[in-house]
mmCIF file of C-alpha atoms in Angstrom:
data_model
loop_
_atom_site.group_PDB
_atom_site.id
_atom_site.type_symbol
_atom_site.label_atom_id
_atom_site.label_comp_id
_atom_site.label_asym_id
_atom_site.label_seq_id
_atom_site.Cartn_x
_atom_site.Cartn_y
_atom_site.Cartn_z
ATOM 1 C CA MET A 22 0.000 0.000 0.000
ATOM 2 C CA SER A 23 1.152 3.499 -0.766
ATOM 3 C CA THR A 24 2.411 5.537 2.160
ATOM 4 C CA ASP A 25 0.513 8.500 0.822
ATOM 5 C CA THR A 26 -2.640 7.508 2.640
ATOM 6 C CA THR A 27 -3.939 8.723 5.950
ATOM 7 C CA GLN A 28 -6.455 6.857 7.997
ATOM 8 C CA ALA A 29 -9.693 8.462 8.983
ATOM 9 C CA SER A 30 -11.465 7.915 12.253
ATOM 10 C CA TYR A 31 -14.795 6.206 12.305
ATOM 11 C CA LYS A 32 -18.219 7.711 12.569
ATOM 12 C CA ILE A 33 -18.832 8.391 16.239
ATOM 13 C CA LEU A 34 -22.159 9.216 17.842
ATOM 14 C CA THR A 35 -22.318 12.603 19.556
ATOM 15 C CA ASP A 36 -23.268 13.293 23.124
ATOM 16 C CA ALA A 37 -26.043 15.483 21.749
ATOM 17 C CA PRO A 38 -29.544 14.320 22.540
ATOM 18 C CA GLU A 39 -31.297 12.296 19.907
ATOM 19 C CA GLY A 40 -33.511 14.202 17.505
ATOM 20 C CA THR A 41 -37.251 14.015 17.845
ATOM 21 C CA GLY A 42 -37.460 12.114 14.593
ATOM 22 C CA GLY A 43 -35.548 9.237 16.218
ATOM 23 C CA VAL A 44 -32.545 9.895 13.982
ATOM 24 C CA ARG A 45 -29.108 9.231 15.404
ATOM 25 C CA VAL A 46 -26.651 12.129 15.466
ATOM 26 C CA TYR A 47 -23.008 11.591 14.536
ATOM 27 C CA ARG A 48 -20.023 13.794 15.157
ATOM 28 C CA ALA A 49 -18.811 15.146 11.828
ATOM 29 C CA LEU A 50 -15.154 14.267 11.206
ATOM 30 C CA THR A 51 -13.189 17.497 11.080
ATOM 31 C CA ASP A 52 -9.999 18.931 9.649
ATOM 32 C CA ILE A 53 -8.897 22.296 10.966
ATOM 33 C CA VAL A 54 -6.160 24.245 9.234
ATOM 34 C CA GLU A 55 -4.931 27.660 10.278
ATOM 35 C CA ALA A 56 -3.109 29.724 7.686
ATOM 36 C CA HIS A 57 -2.018 33.293 8.302
ATOM 37 C CA GLN A 58 -5.193 35.152 9.063
ATOM 38 C CA ASP A 59 -7.866 32.615 8.452
ATOM 39 C CA ILE A 60 -8.948 29.272 9.804
ATOM 40 C CA SER A 61 -10.509 26.707 7.540
ATOM 41 C CA LEU A 62 -12.690 23.978 9.013
ATOM 42 C CA GLN A 63 -13.847 21.012 6.979
ATOM 43 C CA PHE A 64 -16.667 18.853 8.218
ATOM 44 C CA GLU A 65 -17.425 15.544 6.622
ATOM 45 C CA MET A 66 -21.122 14.897 6.126
ATOM 46 C CA PRO A 67 -21.803 12.176 3.580
ATOM 47 C CA GLY A 68 -25.386 12.258 2.417
ATOM 48 C CA ALA A 69 -26.051 15.904 3.211
ATOM 49 C CA GLY A 70 -26.794 18.170 0.257
ATOM 50 C CA PRO A 71 -25.935 21.868 -0.127
ATOM 51 C CA GLY A 72 -29.245 22.963 1.399
ATOM 52 C CA ASP A 73 -29.097 20.530 4.313
ATOM 53 C CA ALA A 74 -26.320 22.090 6.354
ATOM 54 C CA ALA A 75 -26.692 24.955 8.799
ATOM 55 C CA THR A 76 -24.100 26.955 10.716
ATOM 56 C CA THR A 77 -25.131 28.826 13.828
ATOM 57 C CA LEU A 78 -23.110 31.077 16.097
ATOM 58 C CA GLU A 79 -24.204 31.667 19.655
ATOM 59 C CA ASP A 80 -22.111 32.899 22.589
ATOM 60 C CA ARG A 81 -18.898 32.307 20.637
ATOM 61 C CA VAL A 82 -19.878 28.691 20.024
ATOM 62 C CA MET A 83 -20.142 27.732 16.406
ATOM 63 C CA THR A 84 -22.420 24.785 15.757
ATOM 64 C CA ILE A 85 -22.820 23.067 12.445
ATOM 65 C CA ARG A 86 -25.597 20.650 11.657
ATOM 66 C CA GLY A 87 -26.064 18.527 8.585
ATOM 67 C CA LYS A 88 -29.334 16.843 7.858
ATOM 68 C CA VAL A 89 -29.086 13.631 5.925
ATOM 69 C CA GLU A 90 -31.892 12.426 3.746
ATOM 70 C CA GLN A 91 -32.093 8.709 4.404
ATOM 71 C CA ILE A 92 -31.673 6.620 1.300
ATOM 72 C CA GLY A 93 -34.774 4.632 0.742
ATOM 73 C CA ALA A 94 -34.022 2.146 -1.990
ATOM 74 C CA ARG A 95 -37.581 1.756 -3.230
ATOM 75 C CA ASP A 96 -38.360 -1.953 -3.379
ATOM 76 C CA ARG A 97 -34.995 -2.993 -1.959
ATOM 77 C CA GLU A 98 -34.330 -4.060 1.595
ATOM 78 C CA PRO A 99 -30.969 -3.665 3.354
ATOM 79 C CA VAL A 100 -29.053 -6.924 3.676
ATOM 80 C CA CYS A 101 -25.701 -5.626 4.902
ATOM 81 C CA ALA A 102 -24.811 -2.334 6.580
ATOM 82 C CA GLU A 103 -21.292 -1.369 7.570
ATOM 83 C CA HIS A 104 -22.131 2.143 8.629
ATOM 84 C CA GLY A 105 -24.940 3.757 10.557
ATOM 85 C CA ASP A 106 -27.207 6.457 9.216
ATOM 86 C CA GLY A 107 -27.956 9.719 10.892
ATOM 87 C CA ASP A 108 -27.469 13.437 10.979
ATOM 88 C CA PHE A 109 -24.189 15.206 11.734
ATOM 89 C CA GLU A 110 -23.368 17.764 14.364
ATOM 90 C CA GLN A 111 -20.220 19.421 15.645
ATOM 91 C CA ALA A 112 -19.557 22.460 17.827
ATOM 92 C CA PHE A 113 -16.467 24.541 18.511
ATOM 93 C CA ALA A 114 -15.831 27.454 20.852
ATOM 94 C CA LEU A 115 -14.225 30.287 18.929
ATOM 95 C CA ALA A 116 -11.499 32.567 20.193
ATOM 96 C CA ASP A 117 -12.264 36.220 20.794
ATOM 97 C CA ASP A 118 -10.254 37.449 17.861
ATOM 98 C CA VAL A 119 -12.338 35.685 15.221
ATOM 99 C CA ASP A 120 -14.201 38.155 13.064
ATOM 100 C CA HIS A 121 -17.734 37.024 13.714
ATOM 101 C CA VAL A 122 -19.182 38.819 10.744
ATOM 102 C CA ARG A 123 -17.006 37.139 8.175
ATOM 103 C CA ILE A 124 -17.814 33.471 8.551
ATOM 104 C CA GLY A 125 -18.364 31.717 5.277
ATOM 105 C CA ALA A 126 -19.580 28.184 4.661
ATOM 106 C CA GLU A 127 -19.728 26.119 1.500
ATOM 107 C CA MET A 128 -20.962 22.580 0.940
ATOM 108 C CA ARG A 129 -19.286 20.515 -1.727
ATOM 109 C CA ASN A 130 -19.232 16.751 -2.307
ATOM 110 C CA GLY A 131 -20.572 16.036 1.160
ATOM 111 C CA VAL A 132 -17.940 18.176 2.874
ATOM 112 C CA LEU A 133 -18.838 21.463 4.540
ATOM 113 C CA THR A 134 -16.040 24.005 4.488
ATOM 114 C CA ALA A 135 -16.301 26.906 6.910
ATOM 115 C CA SER A 136 -13.799 29.704 6.844
ATOM 116 C CA LEU A 137 -13.213 32.076 9.727
ATOM 117 C CA ALA A 138 -11.251 35.272 9.444
ATOM 118 C CA CYS A 139 -9.049 36.412 12.317
ATOM 119 C CA PRO A 140 -7.816 39.970 11.754
ATOM 120 C CA PRO A 141 -4.302 40.632 13.105
ATOM 121 C CA MET B 8 -11.839 2.561 31.835
ATOM 122 C CA LEU B 9 -14.055 0.212 33.809
ATOM 123 C CA TYR B 10 -13.929 -3.400 32.792
ATOM 124 C CA PRO B 11 -17.181 -4.947 33.943
ATOM 125 C CA THR B 12 -15.904 -8.509 33.529
ATOM 126 C CA TYR B 13 -13.214 -7.827 36.103
ATOM 127 C CA LEU B 14 -15.870 -7.271 38.732
ATOM 128 C CA ARG B 15 -16.827 -10.901 38.440
ATOM 129 C CA GLN B 16 -14.190 -12.723 40.426
ATOM 130 C CA ASN B 17 -14.798 -16.242 39.086
ATOM 131 C CA ASP B 18 -12.604 -15.797 35.993
ATOM 132 C CA PRO B 19 -8.944 -15.049 36.763
ATOM 133 C CA VAL B 20 -8.031 -13.925 33.205
ATOM 134 C CA ALA B 21 -11.156 -11.862 32.572
ATOM 135 C CA LEU B 22 -9.335 -8.543 32.777
ATOM 136 C CA ALA B 23 -6.563 -9.633 30.414
ATOM 137 C CA ARG B 24 -9.067 -10.966 27.907
ATOM 138 C CA SER B 25 -11.172 -7.862 28.127
ATOM 139 C CA MET B 26 -8.176 -5.605 27.513
ATOM 140 C CA LEU B 27 -7.044 -7.739 24.594
ATOM 141 C CA ARG B 28 -10.497 -7.504 23.071
ATOM 142 C CA ASP B 29 -10.394 -3.704 23.288
ATOM 143 C CA LEU B 30 -6.962 -3.654 21.709
ATOM 144 C CA VAL B 31 -8.003 -5.828 18.783
ATOM 145 C CA ARG B 32 -11.184 -3.852 18.229
ATOM 146 C CA GLY B 33 -9.216 -0.607 18.238
ATOM 147 C CA CYS B 34 -6.807 -1.849 15.588
ATOM 148 C CA ARG B 35 -9.559 -2.992 13.275
ATOM 149 C CA LEU B 36 -11.361 0.346 13.416
ATOM 150 C CA VAL B 37 -8.245 2.364 12.655
ATOM 151 C CA GLN B 38 -7.338 0.205 9.692
ATOM 152 C CA SER B 39 -10.501 -0.147 7.763
ATOM 153 C CA ARG B 40 -11.751 3.285 6.761
ATOM 154 C CA ALA B 41 -9.534 5.029 4.227
ATOM 155 C CA ALA B 42 -8.524 1.799 2.539
ATOM 156 C CA SER B 43 -12.039 0.492 2.097
ATOM 157 C CA PRO B 44 -15.129 2.646 2.263
ATOM 158 C CA PRO B 45 -17.935 1.256 4.410
ATOM 159 C CA VAL B 46 -20.732 -0.026 2.216
ATOM 160 C CA LYS B 47 -24.380 -0.889 2.479
ATOM 161 C CA ILE B 48 -25.968 -3.563 0.313
ATOM 162 C CA TRP B 49 -29.630 -3.548 -0.636
ATOM 163 C CA GLN B 50 -31.417 -6.418 -2.261
ATOM 164 C CA GLY B 51 -34.545 -6.193 -4.330
ATOM 165 C CA GLN B 52 -36.514 -8.416 -6.682
ATOM 166 C CA GLN B 53 -34.771 -7.183 -9.817
ATOM 167 C CA THR B 54 -31.581 -5.529 -8.680
ATOM 168 C CA ILE B 55 -28.962 -5.296 -5.992
ATOM 169 C CA ALA B 56 -27.804 -1.840 -4.963
ATOM 170 C CA VAL B 57 -24.518 -1.048 -3.262
ATOM 171 C CA THR B 58 -24.038 2.318 -1.591
ATOM 172 C CA ALA B 59 -20.772 3.613 -0.185
ATOM 173 C CA GLU B 60 -19.998 6.781 1.743
ATOM 174 C CA ARG B 61 -17.353 8.825 -0.037
ATOM 175 C CA PRO B 62 -17.423 12.411 1.161
ATOM 176 C CA GLY B 63 -14.919 14.706 -0.468
ATOM 177 C CA THR B 64 -14.511 12.576 -3.598
ATOM 178 C CA GLU B 65 -15.034 14.214 -6.950
ATOM 179 C CA PRO B 66 -17.391 12.267 -9.251
ATOM 180 C CA GLY B 67 -14.558 11.776 -11.754
ATOM 181 C CA ASP B 68 -12.305 10.189 -9.136
ATOM 182 C CA VAL B 69 -14.400 7.068 -8.699
ATOM 183 C CA GLU B 70 -14.510 4.060 -10.996
ATOM 184 C CA ILE B 71 -16.483 0.876 -10.824
ATOM 185 C CA ALA B 72 -15.344 -2.402 -12.368
ATOM 186 C CA PHE B 73 -17.321 -5.612 -12.689
ATOM 187 C CA LYS B 74 -16.005 -9.124 -12.728
ATOM 188 C CA ALA B 75 -18.576 -11.883 -12.214
ATOM 189 C CA ASN B 76 -20.055 -11.296 -8.780
ATOM 190 C CA PHE B 77 -17.342 -8.939 -7.597
ATOM 191 C CA PRO B 78 -18.072 -5.286 -8.264
ATOM 192 C CA THR B 79 -15.041 -3.241 -7.319
ATOM 193 C CA LEU B 80 -14.881 0.420 -6.396
ATOM 194 C CA PHE B 81 -11.670 2.305 -7.114
ATOM 195 C CA GLY B 82 -11.062 5.889 -6.293
ATOM 196 C CA GLU B 83 -9.088 8.545 -4.633
ATOM 197 C CA ARG B 84 -9.760 11.129 -2.020
ATOM 198 C CA ARG B 85 -7.467 14.025 -2.666
ATOM 199 C CA ALA B 86 -5.558 15.578 0.185
ATOM 200 C CA LEU B 87 -6.436 19.043 1.320
ATOM 201 C CA GLN B 88 -4.268 21.688 -0.322
ATOM 202 C CA VAL B 89 -2.475 23.446 2.498
ATOM 203 C CA ARG B 90 -0.578 26.666 1.984
ATOM 204 C CA GLU B 91 3.009 27.138 3.069
ATOM 205 C CA GLY B 92 3.325 27.832 6.778
ATOM 206 C CA ALA B 93 -0.173 26.643 7.633
ATOM 207 C CA ARG B 94 -0.803 24.796 10.864
ATOM 208 C CA ARG B 95 -3.023 21.757 11.166
ATOM 209 C CA HIS B 96 -5.007 21.717 14.376
ATOM 210 C CA ARG B 97 -7.074 18.672 13.689
ATOM 211 C CA ASN B 98 -6.835 15.948 11.099
ATOM 212 C CA GLU B 99 -9.595 13.372 11.342
ATOM 213 C CA ARG B 100 -10.595 12.915 7.737
ATOM 214 C CA GLY B 101 -8.585 10.432 5.767
ATOM 215 C CA TYR B 102 -7.299 10.782 2.234
ATOM 216 C CA GLY B 103 -5.551 8.656 -0.330
ATOM 217 C CA LYS B 104 -6.359 5.949 -2.846
ATOM 218 C CA PHE B 105 -8.922 3.346 -1.975
ATOM 219 C CA SER B 106 -10.346 0.228 -3.515
ATOM 220 C CA ARG B 107 -13.024 -2.045 -2.303
ATOM 221 C CA VAL B 108 -14.141 -5.399 -3.655
ATOM 222 C CA ILE B 109 -17.667 -6.377 -2.776
ATOM 223 C CA ARG B 110 -18.614 -10.012 -2.934
ATOM 224 C CA LEU B 111 -22.170 -10.688 -3.941
ATOM 225 C CA THR B 112 -23.720 -14.088 -3.384
ATOM 226 C CA SER B 113 -24.926 -14.331 -6.960
ATOM 227 C CA ALA B 114 -23.359 -13.412 -10.246
ATOM 228 C CA ALA B 115 -24.492 -9.969 -11.235
ATOM 229 C CA SER B 116 -24.543 -8.334 -14.597
ATOM 230 C CA ASP B 117 -23.928 -4.664 -14.943
ATOM 231 C CA ASP B 118 -26.048 -4.066 -18.021
ATOM 232 C CA LYS B 119 -28.575 -2.313 -15.813
ATOM 233 C CA GLY B 120 -25.791 -0.875 -13.726
ATOM 234 C CA ASP B 121 -25.603 2.812 -13.202
ATOM 235 C CA ALA B 122 -23.813 4.833 -10.603
ATOM 236 C CA PRO B 123 -25.484 8.102 -9.795
ATOM 237 C CA MET B 124 -23.999 9.974 -6.880
ATOM 238 C CA THR B 125 -26.401 11.542 -4.463
ATOM 239 C CA SER B 126 -24.791 14.049 -2.117
ATOM 240 C CA TRP B 127 -21.623 12.031 -2.212
ATOM 241 C CA VAL B 128 -22.982 8.736 -1.293
ATOM 242 C CA LEU B 129 -21.902 6.575 -4.178
ATOM 243 C CA ARG B 130 -24.492 4.220 -5.563
ATOM 244 C CA VAL B 131 -24.050 1.186 -7.784
ATOM 245 C CA VAL B 132 -26.994 -0.798 -9.067
ATOM 246 C CA VAL B 133 -26.567 -4.244 -10.575
ATOM 247 C CA ALA B 134 -29.188 -6.473 -12.112
ATOM 248 C CA ARG B 135 -29.816 -9.885 -10.621
ATOM 249 C CA PRO B 136 -29.660 -12.728 -13.149
ATOM 250 C CA GLU B 137 -32.965 -14.118 -14.336
ATOM 251 C CA GLU B 138 -32.603 -17.587 -12.818
ATOM 252 C CA LEU B 139 -31.783 -16.279 -9.341
ATOM 253 C CA LYS B 140 -34.707 -13.946 -8.953
ATOM 254 C CA ARG B 141 -37.007 -14.750 -6.128
ATOM 255 C CA GLU B 142 -40.348 -16.180 -7.107
ATOM 256 C CA LYS B 143 -43.478 -15.881 -5.100
ATOM 257 C CA ILE B 144 -45.409 -19.125 -4.905
ATOM 258 C CA ARG B 145 -49.023 -19.067 -3.902
ATOM 259 C CA ILE B 146 -49.742 -21.700 -1.332
ATOM 260 C CA LYS B 147 -53.053 -23.428 -1.721
ATOM 261 C CA ALA B 148 -54.760 -24.257 1.515
ATOM 262 C CA ALA B 149 -55.303 -27.996 1.947
ATOM 263 C CA TRP B 150 -58.998 -27.794 2.727
ATOM 264 C CA GLN B 151 -59.711 -26.231 -0.662
ATOM 265 C CA GLY B 152 -58.603 -29.422 -2.358
ATOM 266 C CA LEU B 153 -60.565 -31.585 0.023
ATOM 267 C CA GLU B 154 -63.850 -29.865 -0.726
ATOM 268 C CA LYS B 155 -63.741 -30.595 -4.438
#
């Protein structure tokens, strides 16, 4: 196997309470990269479309939620499942110097990218 | 960590076995993800569908090959482009090349196969061969025959 491969963690359930719809909530796997004056956060949410993710900011805590439309395979029934299905959630406390006005988020290929600007 | 088996005093190696089990489970979880995407298999009357979670993969980076009853997924998750002097605070998502062979119990043909991606859950659909399709048989109740 090539050495140019990194291993990802597994889907882990959050401590957040279960949704009223009985859907399980997973912690979104995250990459955080800080470069110069901005921080880029990438949240992995397979199954969530561009309109299904929401970012909220409250008391310096940024919360992201991704709603996943469950795949119903019409007449088919599941015979083997290696992963669970559910929504995604993750929260981070932000430092004081993050510019709260300039938080951008973009969903692409099941990955939500949020960028925070920290002015010097 | 609390090992509940250790609380039962009738087994002298319970703790050792319990720790070993945790160790083995830990290794398996770390290994399996980036190399082989977790899949779900769905079976229907006409077709079998395979779905795999591949967030962050471009549609062009995934290929599907068929050989008898072994559909294989190949692909690559590209690493995040990081600028010079950037610091990584957290790195949980994996990247790299992956391939996954899925063994189906029956030979499948891919003539009805298509692979639409829905929000980056990859989906493969294969047709079940004619002779292996389930048939519904109506069961006649025995008393019906007796009456005539």
